[in-house]
PDB file of C-alpha atoms in Angstrom:
ATOM      1  CA  MET H 768       4.013   1.002   6.293  1.00  0.00           C
ATOM      2  CA  ILE H 769       7.897   0.607   6.496  1.00  0.00           C
ATOM      3  CA  VAL H 770       9.659   1.275   3.323  1.00  0.00           C
ATOM      4  CA  GLN H 771      13.341   0.985   2.411  1.00  0.00           C
ATOM      5  CA  ILE H 772      15.280   2.581  -0.434  1.00  0.00           C
ATOM      6  CA  SER H 773      18.570   0.953  -1.025  1.00  0.00           C
ATOM      7  CA  ALA H 774      21.621   1.303  -3.378  1.00  0.00           C
ATOM      8  CA  GLY H 775      22.539  -2.266  -2.706  1.00  0.00           C
ATOM      9  CA  GLN H 776      26.197  -2.793  -3.886  1.00  0.00           C
ATOM     10  CA  GLY H 777      25.863   0.017  -6.374  1.00  0.00           C
ATOM     11  CA  PRO H 778      28.481   2.898  -6.720  1.00  0.00           C
ATOM     12  CA  ALA H 779      28.337   6.343  -5.235  1.00  0.00           C
ATOM     13  CA  GLU H 780      25.893   7.473  -7.948  1.00  0.00           C
ATOM     14  CA  CYS H 781      23.299   4.919  -6.758  1.00  0.00           C
ATOM     15  CA  ARG H 782      23.705   6.068  -3.079  1.00  0.00           C
ATOM     16  CA  LEU H 783      22.991   9.589  -4.403  1.00  0.00           C
ATOM     17  CA  ALA H 784      19.866   8.359  -6.101  1.00  0.00           C
ATOM     18  CA  VAL H 785      18.670   6.855  -2.810  1.00  0.00           C
ATOM     19  CA  ALA H 786      18.911  10.362  -1.195  1.00  0.00           C
ATOM     20  CA  LYS H 787      17.164  12.119  -4.258  1.00  0.00           C
ATOM     21  CA  LEU H 788      14.332   9.433  -4.360  1.00  0.00           C
ATOM     22  CA  PHE H 789      13.702   9.964  -0.681  1.00  0.00           C
ATOM     23  CA  GLU H 790      13.575  13.835  -1.168  1.00  0.00           C
ATOM     24  CA  SER H 791      11.266  13.373  -4.049  1.00  0.00           C
ATOM     25  CA  LEU H 792       8.850  11.018  -2.199  1.00  0.00           C
ATOM     26  CA  ALA H 793       8.851  13.325   0.832  1.00  0.00           C
ATOM     27  CA  LYS H 794       7.686  16.226  -1.324  1.00  0.00           C
ATOM     28  CA  GLU H 795       5.150  13.992  -3.000  1.00  0.00           C
ATOM     29  CA  TYR H 796       3.567  12.468   0.223  1.00  0.00           C
ATOM     30  CA  GLY H 797       4.784  14.708   3.029  1.00  0.00           C
ATOM     31  CA  ASP H 798       4.451  12.210   5.944  1.00  0.00           C
ATOM     32  CA  LEU H 799       7.769  10.266   5.682  1.00  0.00           C
ATOM     33  CA  THR H 800       9.441   9.506   9.103  1.00  0.00           C
ATOM     34  CA  ILE H 801      12.958   8.357   8.850  1.00  0.00           C
ATOM     35  CA  LEU H 802      13.784   5.316  10.891  1.00  0.00           C
ATOM     36  CA  SER H 803      17.338   4.627   9.815  1.00  0.00           C
ATOM     37  CA  ASP H 804      19.677   6.503   7.360  1.00  0.00           C
ATOM     38  CA  THR H 805      22.999   5.157   6.202  1.00  0.00           C
ATOM     39  CA  LYS H 806      25.096   5.939   3.236  1.00  0.00           C
ATOM     40  CA  ASP H 807      23.644   3.095   1.307  1.00  0.00           C
ATOM     41  CA  SER H 808      19.985   3.038   2.377  1.00  0.00           C
ATOM     42  CA  ILE H 809      17.173   5.001   3.959  1.00  0.00           C
ATOM     43  CA  ARG H 810      14.333   3.231   5.856  1.00  0.00           C
ATOM     44  CA  PHE H 811      11.179   5.199   6.683  1.00  0.00           C
ATOM     45  CA  ARG H 812       7.638   4.969   7.837  1.00  0.00           C
ATOM     46  CA  THR H 813       4.598   6.383   5.987  1.00  0.00           C
ATOM     47  CA  GLU H 814       0.675   6.193   6.408  1.00  0.00           C
ATOM     48  CA  HIS H 815       0.420   5.976   2.632  1.00  0.00           C
ATOM     49  CA  ASP H 816       0.397   2.615   0.597  1.00  0.00           C
ATOM     50  CA  LEU H 817       3.604   2.701  -1.362  1.00  0.00           C
ATOM     51  CA  SER H 818       3.487  -0.994  -2.247  1.00  0.00           C
ATOM     52  CA  GLY H 819       3.186  -0.054  -5.843  1.00  0.00           C
ATOM     53  CA  LEU H 820       6.661   1.450  -5.574  1.00  0.00           C
ATOM     54  CA  GLU H 821       8.152  -1.947  -4.683  1.00  0.00           C
ATOM     55  CA  GLY H 822      10.777  -2.950  -7.139  1.00  0.00           C
ATOM     56  CA  THR H 823      13.492  -1.072  -9.134  1.00  0.00           C
ATOM     57  CA  VAL H 824      13.631   2.752  -9.683  1.00  0.00           C
ATOM     58  CA  LEU H 825      15.872   3.897 -12.593  1.00  0.00           C
ATOM     59  CA  TRP H 826      17.722   7.268 -12.523  1.00  0.00           C
ATOM     60  CA  ILE H 827      18.984   8.259 -16.009  1.00  0.00           C
ATOM     61  CA  CYS H 828      21.679  10.838 -15.603  1.00  0.00           C
ATOM     62  CA  LYS H 829      25.310  11.392 -16.598  1.00  0.00           C
ATOM     63  CA  SER H 830      27.376  10.996 -13.381  1.00  0.00           C
ATOM     64  CA  PRO H 831      27.455  14.179 -11.396  1.00  0.00           C
ATOM     65  CA  LEU H 832      30.340  12.639  -9.466  1.00  0.00           C
ATOM     66  CA  ARG H 833      32.620  11.329 -12.192  1.00  0.00           C
ATOM     67  CA  LYS H 834      32.697  13.657 -15.258  1.00  0.00           C
ATOM     68  CA  ASN H 835      34.207  11.278 -17.680  1.00  0.00           C
ATOM     69  CA  HIS H 836      32.166   8.178 -16.623  1.00  0.00           C
ATOM     70  CA  LYS H 837      30.072   6.748 -19.581  1.00  0.00           C
ATOM     71  CA  ARG H 838      27.455   5.041 -17.610  1.00  0.00           C
ATOM     72  CA  LYS H 839      24.072   6.886 -17.290  1.00  0.00           C
ATOM     73  CA  ASN H 840      21.727   4.338 -15.754  1.00  0.00           C
ATOM     74  CA  TRP H 841      21.649   4.043 -11.907  1.00  0.00           C
ATOM     75  CA  PHE H 842      19.351   1.702 -10.159  1.00  0.00           C
ATOM     76  CA  VAL H 843      17.987   1.563  -6.558  1.00  0.00           C
ATOM     77  CA  ASP H 844      15.805  -0.831  -4.938  1.00  0.00           C
ATOM     78  CA  VAL H 845      12.444   0.010  -3.061  1.00  0.00           C
ATOM     79  CA  SER H 846      11.370  -2.654  -0.711  1.00  0.00           C
ATOM     80  CA  ILE H 847       8.339  -2.913   1.806  1.00  0.00           C
ATOM     81  CA  LEU H 848       9.432  -4.310   5.044  1.00  0.00           C
ATOM     82  CA  PRO H 849       7.415  -6.133   7.633  1.00  0.00           C
ATOM     83  CA  ASP H 850       5.956  -3.743  10.211  1.00  0.00           C
ATOM     84  CA  LYS H 851       6.186  -4.448  13.819  1.00  0.00           C
ATOM     85  CA  THR H 852       2.895  -5.218  15.373  1.00  0.00           C
ATOM     86  CA  GLU H 853       1.809  -2.635  18.013  1.00  0.00           C
ATOM     87  CA  ILE H 854       2.133  -4.391  21.410  1.00  0.00           C
ATOM     88  CA  ALA H 855      -0.048  -2.226  23.683  1.00  0.00           C
ATOM     89  CA  SER H 856       1.878  -1.087  26.892  1.00  0.00           C
ATOM     90  CA  ASP H 857      -1.469  -0.201  28.549  1.00  0.00           C
ATOM     91  CA  PRO H 858      -2.759  -2.854  31.069  1.00  0.00           C
ATOM     92  CA  GLN H 859      -4.895  -4.777  28.534  1.00  0.00           C
ATOM     93  CA  TYR H 860      -4.946  -7.926  30.558  1.00  0.00           C
ATOM     94  CA  ARG H 861      -7.530 -10.490  31.547  1.00  0.00           C
ATOM     95  CA  ILE H 862      -6.917 -12.007  35.078  1.00  0.00           C
ATOM     96  CA  GLU H 863      -8.228 -15.427  35.824  1.00  0.00           C
ATOM     97  CA  ARG H 864      -8.155 -17.065  39.190  1.00  0.00           C
ATOM     98  CA  PHE H 865      -8.308 -20.795  39.878  1.00  0.00           C
ATOM     99  CA  HIS H 866      -7.991 -23.484  42.472  1.00  0.00           C
ATOM    100  CA  CYS H 867      -4.449 -24.847  42.964  1.00  0.00           C
ATOM    101  CA  GLY H 868      -4.008 -28.521  43.401  1.00  0.00           C
ATOM    102  CA  GLY H 869      -1.233 -30.359  45.208  1.00  0.00           C
ATOM    103  CA  LYS H 870      -0.056 -30.114  48.856  1.00  0.00           C
ATOM    104  CA  GLY H 871      -1.705 -27.710  51.259  1.00  0.00           C
ATOM    105  CA  GLY H 872      -4.798 -29.460  52.413  1.00  0.00           C
ATOM    106  CA  GLN H 873      -8.261 -28.002  52.571  1.00  0.00           C
ATOM    107  CA  HIS H 874      -7.051 -24.364  52.318  1.00  0.00           C
ATOM    108  CA  VAL H 875      -5.523 -24.810  48.970  1.00  0.00           C
ATOM    109  CA  ASN H 876      -8.563 -26.831  47.493  1.00  0.00           C
ATOM    110  CA  LYS H 877     -11.013 -24.049  48.607  1.00  0.00           C
ATOM    111  CA  ALA H 878      -9.026 -20.746  47.896  1.00  0.00           C
ATOM    112  CA  GLU H 879      -8.516 -19.492  44.272  1.00  0.00           C
ATOM    113  CA  THR H 880      -4.824 -18.785  44.869  1.00  0.00           C
ATOM    114  CA  GLY H 881      -3.660 -19.698  41.229  1.00  0.00           C
ATOM    115  CA  VAL H 882      -3.574 -16.752  38.790  1.00  0.00           C
ATOM    116  CA  ARG H 883      -3.488 -16.790  35.013  1.00  0.00           C
ATOM    117  CA  VAL H 884      -2.751 -13.656  33.031  1.00  0.00           C
ATOM    118  CA  ILE H 885      -3.784 -13.243  29.411  1.00  0.00           C
ATOM    119  CA  HIS H 886      -2.532 -10.316  27.405  1.00  0.00           C
ATOM    120  CA  ILE H 887      -5.508  -9.586  25.081  1.00  0.00           C
ATOM    121  CA  PRO H 888      -3.694  -7.783  22.116  1.00  0.00           C
ATOM    122  CA  THR H 889      -1.221 -10.602  21.620  1.00  0.00           C
ATOM    123  CA  GLY H 890      -2.927 -13.753  23.311  1.00  0.00           C
ATOM    124  CA  LEU H 891       0.068 -14.384  25.343  1.00  0.00           C
ATOM    125  CA  VAL H 892      -0.614 -16.281  28.640  1.00  0.00           C
ATOM    126  CA  THR H 893       1.282 -16.805  31.797  1.00  0.00           C
ATOM    127  CA  GLN H 894       0.382 -18.253  35.128  1.00  0.00           C
ATOM    128  CA  SER H 895       1.600 -18.818  38.590  1.00  0.00           C
ATOM    129  CA  THR H 896       0.626 -21.388  41.244  1.00  0.00           C
ATOM    130  CA  GLU H 897       3.786 -21.585  43.421  1.00  0.00           C
ATOM    131  CA  GLU H 898       2.964 -19.026  45.944  1.00  0.00           C
ATOM    132  CA  ARG H 899       0.423 -19.444  48.808  1.00  0.00           C
ATOM    133  CA  SER H 900      -1.244 -16.065  48.327  1.00  0.00           C
ATOM    134  CA  GLN H 901      -3.242 -14.913  45.282  1.00  0.00           C
ATOM    135  CA  PHE H 902      -1.446 -11.508  45.384  1.00  0.00           C
ATOM    136  CA  GLN H 903       1.995 -13.090  45.125  1.00  0.00           C
ATOM    137  CA  ASN H 904       0.901 -15.412  42.345  1.00  0.00           C
ATOM    138  CA  LYS H 905      -0.470 -12.346  40.382  1.00  0.00           C
ATOM    139  CA  GLN H 906       2.801 -10.461  40.772  1.00  0.00           C
ATOM    140  CA  LYS H 907       4.793 -13.486  39.622  1.00  0.00           C
ATOM    141  CA  ALA H 908       2.317 -14.036  36.645  1.00  0.00           C
ATOM    142  CA  MET H 909       2.640 -10.248  35.586  1.00  0.00           C
ATOM    143  CA  GLU H 910       6.366 -10.430  35.775  1.00  0.00           C
ATOM    144  CA  ARG H 911       6.455 -13.439  33.439  1.00  0.00           C
ATOM    145  CA  MET H 912       4.031 -11.579  31.090  1.00  0.00           C
ATOM    146  CA  ARG H 913       6.311  -8.529  30.915  1.00  0.00           C
ATOM    147  CA  GLU H 914       9.281 -10.824  30.076  1.00  0.00           C
ATOM    148  CA  LYS H 915       7.199 -12.560  27.292  1.00  0.00           C
ATOM    149  CA  ILE H 916       6.166  -9.175  25.880  1.00  0.00           C
ATOM    150  CA  SER H 917       9.657  -7.942  25.915  1.00  0.00           C
ATOM    151  CA  GLY H 918      10.874 -11.001  24.062  1.00  0.00           C
ATOM    152  CA  LEU H 919       8.181 -10.637  21.500  1.00  0.00           C
ATOM    153  CA  ARG H 920       9.179  -7.075  20.815  1.00  0.00           C
ATOM    154  CA  GLN H 921      12.830  -8.086  20.443  1.00  0.00           C
ATOM    155  CA  GLU H 922      11.893 -10.821  18.078  1.00  0.00           C
ATOM    156  CA  GLN H 923       9.889  -8.469  15.918  1.00  0.00           C
ATOM    157  CA  GLU H 924      12.721  -5.936  15.754  1.00  0.00           C
ATOM    158  CA  GLU H 925      15.201  -8.701  14.822  1.00  0.00           C
ATOM    159  CA  ARG H 926      12.828  -9.862  11.976  1.00  0.00           C
ATOM    160  CA  GLN H 927      12.576  -6.327  10.570  1.00  0.00           C
ATOM    161  CA  ILE H 928      16.217  -5.838  10.664  1.00  0.00           C
ATOM    162  CA  ASN H 929      16.911  -9.183   8.970  1.00  0.00           C
ATOM    163  CA  ALA H 930      14.452  -8.393   6.234  1.00  0.00           C
ATOM    164  CA  ALA H 931      16.035  -5.010   5.622  1.00  0.00           C
ATOM    165  CA  TRP H 932      19.459  -6.613   5.179  1.00  0.00           C
ATOM    166  CA  ALA H 933      18.146  -9.181   2.828  1.00  0.00           C
ATOM    167  CA  GLU H 934      16.411  -6.510   0.673  1.00  0.00           C
ATOM    168  CA  HIS H 935      19.429  -4.295   0.685  1.00  0.00           C
ATOM    169  CA  TYR H 936      21.206  -6.471  -1.736  1.00  0.00           C
ATOM    170  CA  ARG H 937      18.329  -7.309  -3.982  1.00  0.00           C
ATOM    171  CA  ILE H 938      18.141  -5.037  -6.995  1.00  0.00           C
ATOM    172  CA  VAL H 939      16.398  -6.297 -10.224  1.00  0.00           C
ATOM    173  CA  ARG H 940      17.488  -4.204 -13.157  1.00  0.00           C
ATOM    174  CA  GLY H 941      14.847  -3.907 -15.862  1.00  0.00           C
ATOM    175  CA  ASN H 942      11.160  -2.988 -15.874  1.00  0.00           C
ATOM    176  CA  PRO H 943      11.504  -0.166 -13.438  1.00  0.00           C
ATOM    177  CA  VAL H 944       8.394   1.026 -11.553  1.00  0.00           C
ATOM    178  CA  ARG H 945       9.614   4.634 -12.001  1.00  0.00           C
ATOM    179  CA  VAL H 946      12.108   6.453 -14.065  1.00  0.00           C
ATOM    180  CA  TYR H 947      13.782   9.789 -13.101  1.00  0.00           C
ATOM    181  CA  GLU H 948      16.017  11.867 -15.329  1.00  0.00           C
ATOM    182  CA  GLY H 949      18.725  14.573 -14.897  1.00  0.00           C
ATOM    183  CA  GLU H 950      20.506  16.013 -11.883  1.00  0.00           C
ATOM    184  CA  ASP H 951      17.063  17.660 -10.935  1.00  0.00           C
ATOM    185  CA  PHE H 952      15.723  14.141 -10.586  1.00  0.00           C
ATOM    186  CA  VAL H 953      12.598  14.846 -12.710  1.00  0.00           C
ATOM    187  CA  LEU H 954      10.007  12.070 -12.814  1.00  0.00           C
ATOM    188  CA  LYS H 955       9.584  10.927 -16.557  1.00  0.00           C
ATOM    189  CA  SER H 956       7.575   7.742 -16.263  1.00  0.00           C
ATOM    190  CA  ILE H 957       5.515   5.832 -13.521  1.00  0.00           C
ATOM    191  CA  ASN H 958       3.829   2.429 -13.431  1.00  0.00           C
ATOM    192  CA  LYS H 959       0.108   3.208 -13.733  1.00  0.00           C
ATOM    193  CA  LEU H 960      -0.840   0.750 -11.100  1.00  0.00           C
ATOM    194  CA  ALA H 961       1.536   2.212  -8.663  1.00  0.00           C
ATOM    195  CA  SER H 962       0.103   5.695  -9.438  1.00  0.00           C
ATOM    196  CA  PHE H 963      -3.325   4.594  -8.586  1.00  0.00           C
ATOM    197  CA  ARG H 964      -2.411   2.636  -5.393  1.00  0.00           C
ATOM    198  CA  ASN H 965      -0.130   5.231  -4.030  1.00  0.00           C
ATOM    199  CA  CYS H 966      -2.699   7.998  -3.917  1.00  0.00           C
ATOM    200  CA  VAL H 967      -4.751   6.122  -1.402  1.00  0.00           C
ATOM    201  CA  PRO H 968      -3.583   6.201   2.347  1.00  0.00           C
ATOM    202  CA  VAL H 969      -3.409   2.901   4.009  1.00  0.00           C
ATOM    203  CA  LYS H 970      -5.888   3.732   6.726  1.00  0.00           C
ATOM    204  CA  ASN H 971      -8.511   4.834   4.192  1.00  0.00           C
ATOM    205  CA  ARG H 972      -8.277   1.723   1.941  1.00  0.00           C
ATOM    206  CA  LEU H 973     -11.110  -0.848   2.240  1.00  0.00           C
TER     207      LEU H 973
END
């Protein structure tokens, strides 16, 4: 699961809350792997189901950065981002051979020179019939398959980045899923549904 904690367009206190929330979750779950870390947001991967945390987290604290500032409520957003589908790099392909039509006489009609490649994990299909030899057609079909898989990976990365930017500015103030207090960032309240869901690792859920 890919999770993003974001300060949105909030002030420096919200950015501080992002860091504090990540540190708190790292202690709570222990398996967080940072994917990106900017001054406004942290994106990480975890094997736990943190979907119950999606929404707004409130930090109640007098500003530790501006002593005379009256505001005490600081909001950050927790979003679940689309995960990239694992595209196996191992040769998980099915190779199909077929008769080529067109010019070439009896040799082309009898020999299975056409090659079709199917990438089993994704269902992507490529083929080649241009060359006279089966070996050359297989090479060309595999080259096209590598290009398709590369394009699919890039498309998934762009989709995840776009989703991260969209969620970065979405902070709904009110009805927070969690509330922390003080400079020590002590957890004071938690949504009951989130507490139940978050204790179960993704891979162990039915």
